[in-house]
């Protein structure tokens, strides 16, 4: 969440045309938002412009206006700033978990975090990075910055900024450090490259906490201008090799290795965590949101690396899978009397920025699952005691939240509870006919309240503070919950009737005490370990209830000995920013503004095509433009052209033109060459049926082409101009993939292409399918592929060849081709080893294959040509990270040809390097 990088997180044509846009245009940022979101848009603009000048000196003073688009149709909680093009998007639905990202109002958190990325990019356009921008545009700067300034700095610096200017921020949240605390407690001192790149077999924290610890230590030890100097020299490549490490050494006086060790030790000393009760070598699984059936039986969500997350029931030591969890944006669920309820993700049929969270109910006895709401935006559903009602948080497009009470059988809305104070509800639970919920106010404080479901009257049970609270569970007249208290997230209990607060001492020391659940005689919770979140249990009678006399959460929020957070003019600045001081006008934003916005020159290698493109994209991401030159290695032709796509309407509308030089095909046994000019326009209908447990898409379209050919070397009689239709249908569906899965264990991908001449006699059709099946072990995969392509016997023109020919053979577009192939994929090793901070090898995997193609054509005499093209072989693929940043998979493939390679090459043994990679 909250990222910087290339703007590849965008969704093309993702909003319906009915959505109207407005803007607040300031020197630092143009904030663009849907009509009706004036207050949010203005608040974001005010915060950015107030904070900008105060924090800018710590990164650099260069400033270029950025476009920020506020997306309110999505249920996702995220944000990013990207180059190529330079823009930002805020996804405005807050998440339920306040321990992870805090309780600061979500648009404010996005503003202070994401705009720091804007400042970074504005000031990293220096030296060699600037030269790359001159030649390759924004994509060139992005490439230069990614190689010189690590992603941990981008995010760590932004997290420091959010912590500095607010009363909270992730730098003050214990949850943020759980990953490293788990490693430290288990004695897992991973090397730097493993911490940077991750692992398929071990838990490794992401780069956000790593970055914050490094940045905070640097600010604390060397002053506020330390990172400005380091990053400026690094982005400029003042040291060509290892520019960032060299710059740290230059400005700190110690080696980069010594610096990172000191930073880690600074934070490690803040904790004194006990080693896990059971030491394990690798990650096992996350066990989350336990729910007691009785004292000896518990239900929870289990998420290992080699299986899709599923609901599990455990009695004693015996574990049984109930069902796989549907696609969801969080892992929360509630249990009552044999039923599980949770919310699952659903995509809109057409509009990519519009998605939903629908409520699903699972019967524990048989795993049967049903959806009881449709196209809703519900989070954290929970049953009433009798199981007849469900309370859930409804996320509204204007950023507010409402409690909805639903019929548990039908999903029908019973009542929507008034929310005059615009509180944001998290993890609501029924308490009789009332509802208890942890809530956030507009100051970023949290409390636990009691809500009357009839009148909407609210009563505070726990006072507001900046300490996160949540994960409520209720037993009789007591609510158990987790809350931040100093350097830990601890267990608390609150008596509803008299509001007495207790801190619970379980006698078992864990890293965090999350998601408590209670039975008649047991208390369980989830603690973090290096092998995953693990369920811990104790007898209730062994729990010590320590009264909190003040009735307020003790401990406050820690700073982990980072005093610089309180010594800056920007410290706690958010709470001092008043919207009324800035009278920014709200104006209409035109959807047609700057449609062509060319931003980058992109080199791309995707064998057999080698392409150089000038690409453009407008701010609302509804219009894409491209000028390109392409070389095709199979046919040897060169191609230059342009493409335009408009995605604001329900169908995509596209147009373009290209000129192809020296195309080649076989005609009656001989090579024929020609040049070709094409103009095209088309319509595409992109559908997304993703919901439940399947990720499904369908794309149907047709393009009308006008083409003119110019043949050479005695074949001038074939010269002509003509029109044809290129119609296609692409369908794919698959299940979710676990982290270690190479391919989905179940899935299908189908492609149909039909090209038909309108002004002459010519046609070609292709039908191909790929079918994903389980292998012998969880991480193995069997992939079956089949294809058929055929064109007219006396086609007046030749169409491009899309047939997936057998591996190892030279490819030609023959009259009729049929293929059947089988590929078996399997992991070989997980080395978790790297070299010189340059290349890191995460996984080695193998692929054994057999492919059979049967083809026929005609000789110049008219006789029929038939041949088999069979190959068998294997490949070894390497899943790597380069420069601790970029994931690149490449391989070496050996093909043994069982038949002659008629159209090129000699011998039966073929070795190939498989390198599907885009440079930017």
GROMACS .gro file of N, CA, C and O in nm, residues 59 123-124 126-129 144-145 148-149 225-252:
model
  156
   59UNK      N    1   1.435   1.728   0.146
   59UNK     CA    2   1.453   1.642   0.028
   59UNK      C    3   1.501   1.722  -0.092
   59UNK      O    4   1.560   1.667  -0.185
  123UNK      N    5   1.295   1.604  -0.712
  123UNK     CA    6   1.433   1.637  -0.676
  123UNK      C    7   1.534   1.528  -0.712
  123UNK      O    8   1.655   1.547  -0.693
  124UNK      N    9   1.486   1.416  -0.766
  124UNK     CA   10   1.577   1.311  -0.812
  124UNK      C   11   1.602   1.321  -0.962
  124UNK      O   12   1.664   1.232  -1.021
  126UNK      N   13   1.817   1.459  -1.155
  126UNK     CA   14   1.949   1.523  -1.154
  126UNK      C   15   2.051   1.429  -1.218
  126UNK      O   16   2.030   1.306  -1.226
  127UNK      N   17   2.162   1.485  -1.263
  127UNK     CA   18   2.274   1.406  -1.312
  127UNK      C   19   2.236   1.307  -1.420
  127UNK      O   20   2.167   1.339  -1.517
  128UNK      N   21   2.283   1.183  -1.404
  128UNK     CA   22   2.257   1.080  -1.504
  128UNK      C   23   2.108   1.047  -1.513
  128UNK      O   24   2.057   1.016  -1.621
  129UNK      N   25   2.037   1.055  -1.402
  129UNK     CA   26   1.891   1.035  -1.407
  129UNK      C   27   1.827   1.140  -1.497
  129UNK      O   28   1.733   1.110  -1.572
  144UNK      N   29   1.634   0.541  -1.409
  144UNK     CA   30   1.753   0.590  -1.341
  144UNK      C   31   1.736   0.599  -1.191
  144UNK      O   32   1.826   0.562  -1.114
  145UNK      N   33   1.621   0.646  -1.147
  145UNK     CA   34   1.594   0.656  -1.003
  145UNK      C   35   1.585   0.520  -0.937
  145UNK      O   36   1.633   0.500  -0.825
  148UNK      N   37   1.928   0.382  -0.872
  148UNK     CA   38   2.017   0.459  -0.786
  148UNK      C   39   1.963   0.482  -0.646
  148UNK      O   40   2.040   0.493  -0.550
  149UNK      N   41   1.833   0.493  -0.633
  149UNK     CA   42   1.770   0.517  -0.503
  149UNK      C   43   1.679   0.398  -0.472
  149UNK      O   44   1.583   0.374  -0.545
  225UNK      N   45   1.912   1.716   0.697
  225UNK     CA   46   1.955   1.731   0.558
  225UNK      C   47   2.036   1.611   0.510
  225UNK      O   48   2.083   1.609   0.396
  226UNK      N   49   2.053   1.510   0.595
  226UNK     CA   50   2.137   1.395   0.560
  226UNK      C   51   2.086   1.326   0.435
  226UNK      O   52   2.162   1.304   0.338
  227UNK      N   53   1.958   1.291   0.433
  227UNK     CA   54   1.906   1.213   0.319
  227UNK      C   55   1.891   1.299   0.194
  227UNK      O   56   1.898   1.247   0.082
  228UNK      N   57   1.871   1.429   0.211
  228UNK     CA   58   1.870   1.516   0.092
  228UNK      C   59   2.004   1.508   0.020
  228UNK      O   60   2.010   1.493  -0.102
  229UNK      N   61   2.111   1.514   0.096
  229UNK     CA   62   2.245   1.507   0.036
  229UNK      C   63   2.274   1.369  -0.022
  229UNK      O   64   2.330   1.357  -0.132
  230UNK      N   65   2.236   1.266   0.051
  230UNK     CA   66   2.261   1.129   0.004
  230UNK      C   67   2.188   1.101  -0.126
  230UNK      O   68   2.247   1.052  -0.224
  231UNK      N   69   2.059   1.131  -0.129
  231UNK     CA   70   1.979   1.095  -0.247
  231UNK      C   71   2.014   1.181  -0.367
  231UNK      O   72   2.006   1.134  -0.481
  232UNK      N   73   2.049   1.307  -0.346
  232UNK     CA   74   2.088   1.393  -0.458
  232UNK      C   75   2.212   1.336  -0.527
  232UNK      O   76   2.216   1.323  -0.651
  233UNK      N   77   2.312   1.300  -0.450
  233UNK     CA   78   2.434   1.244  -0.508
  233UNK      C   79   2.407   1.109  -0.573
  233UNK      O   80   2.464   1.077  -0.678
  234UNK      N   81   2.321   1.028  -0.509
  234UNK     CA   82   2.292   0.896  -0.564
  234UNK      C   83   2.217   0.906  -0.696
  234UNK      O   84   2.252   0.842  -0.795
  235UNK      N   85   2.109   0.986  -0.699
  235UNK     CA   86   2.030   1.000  -0.822
  235UNK      C   87   2.111   1.061  -0.934
  235UNK      O   88   2.086   1.034  -1.053
  236UNK      N   89   2.210   1.143  -0.900
  236UNK     CA   90   2.298   1.203  -1.001
  236UNK      C   91   2.407   1.107  -1.045
  236UNK      O   92   2.479   1.136  -1.141
  237UNK      N   93   2.421   0.992  -0.978
  237UNK     CA   94   2.525   0.893  -1.007
  237UNK      C   95   2.664   0.956  -0.994
  237UNK      O   96   2.750   0.938  -1.079
  238UNK      N   97   2.685   1.029  -0.885
  238UNK     CA   98   2.819   1.084  -0.861
  238UNK      C   99   2.920   0.971  -0.840
  238UNK      O  100   3.039   0.990  -0.862
  239UNK      N  101   2.872   0.857  -0.795
  239UNK     CA  102   2.948   0.733  -0.802
  239UNK      C  103   2.872   0.641  -0.896
  239UNK      O  104   2.756   0.609  -0.871
  240UNK      N  105   2.935   0.603  -1.006
  240UNK     CA  106   2.863   0.528  -1.108
  240UNK      C  107   2.822   0.390  -1.059
  240UNK      O  108   2.716   0.340  -1.094
  241UNK      N  109   2.908   0.328  -0.978
  241UNK     CA  110   2.878   0.195  -0.926
  241UNK      C  111   2.835   0.207  -0.780
  241UNK      O  112   2.899   0.276  -0.701
  242UNK      N  113   2.727   0.139  -0.746
  242UNK     CA  114   2.670   0.145  -0.611
  242UNK      C  115   2.655   0.290  -0.564
  242UNK      O  116   2.711   0.331  -0.461
  243UNK      N  117   2.579   0.371  -0.640
  243UNK     CA  118   2.573   0.515  -0.609
  243UNK      C  119   2.514   0.544  -0.472
  243UNK      O  120   2.560   0.637  -0.404
  244UNK      N  121   2.412   0.468  -0.430
  244UNK     CA  122   2.349   0.498  -0.302
  244UNK      C  123   2.440   0.461  -0.186
  244UNK      O  124   2.458   0.539  -0.091
  245UNK      N  125   2.498   0.342  -0.191
  245UNK     CA  126   2.586   0.298  -0.084
  245UNK      C  127   2.705   0.393  -0.071
  245UNK      O  128   2.748   0.427   0.041
  246UNK      N  129   2.759   0.433  -0.186
  246UNK     CA  130   2.874   0.524  -0.183
  246UNK      C  131   2.837   0.658  -0.123
  246UNK      O  132   2.916   0.719  -0.049
  247UNK      N  133   2.718   0.706  -0.154
  247UNK     CA  134   2.674   0.834  -0.102
  247UNK      C  135   2.650   0.829   0.048
  247UNK      O  136   2.682   0.924   0.121
  248UNK      N  137   2.595   0.719   0.097
  248UNK     CA  138   2.578   0.704   0.242
  248UNK      C  139   2.713   0.708   0.312
  248UNK      O  140   2.730   0.774   0.416
  249UNK      N  141   2.810   0.639   0.256
  249UNK     CA  142   2.943   0.639   0.316
  249UNK      C  143   3.004   0.779   0.315
  249UNK      O  144   3.064   0.824   0.414
  250UNK      N  145   2.983   0.851   0.203
  250UNK     CA  146   3.039   0.986   0.192
  250UNK      C  147   2.982   1.079   0.297
  250UNK      O  148   3.056   1.157   0.361
  251UNK      N  149   2.853   1.074   0.321
  251UNK     CA  150   2.789   1.172   0.408
  251UNK      C  151   2.777   1.126   0.554
  251UNK      O  152   2.745   1.208   0.641
  252UNK      N  153   2.799   0.998   0.579
  252UNK     CA  154   2.794   0.950   0.718
  252UNK      C  155   2.932   0.922   0.775
  252UNK      O  156   2.951   0.918   0.897
   0.00000   0.00000   0.00000
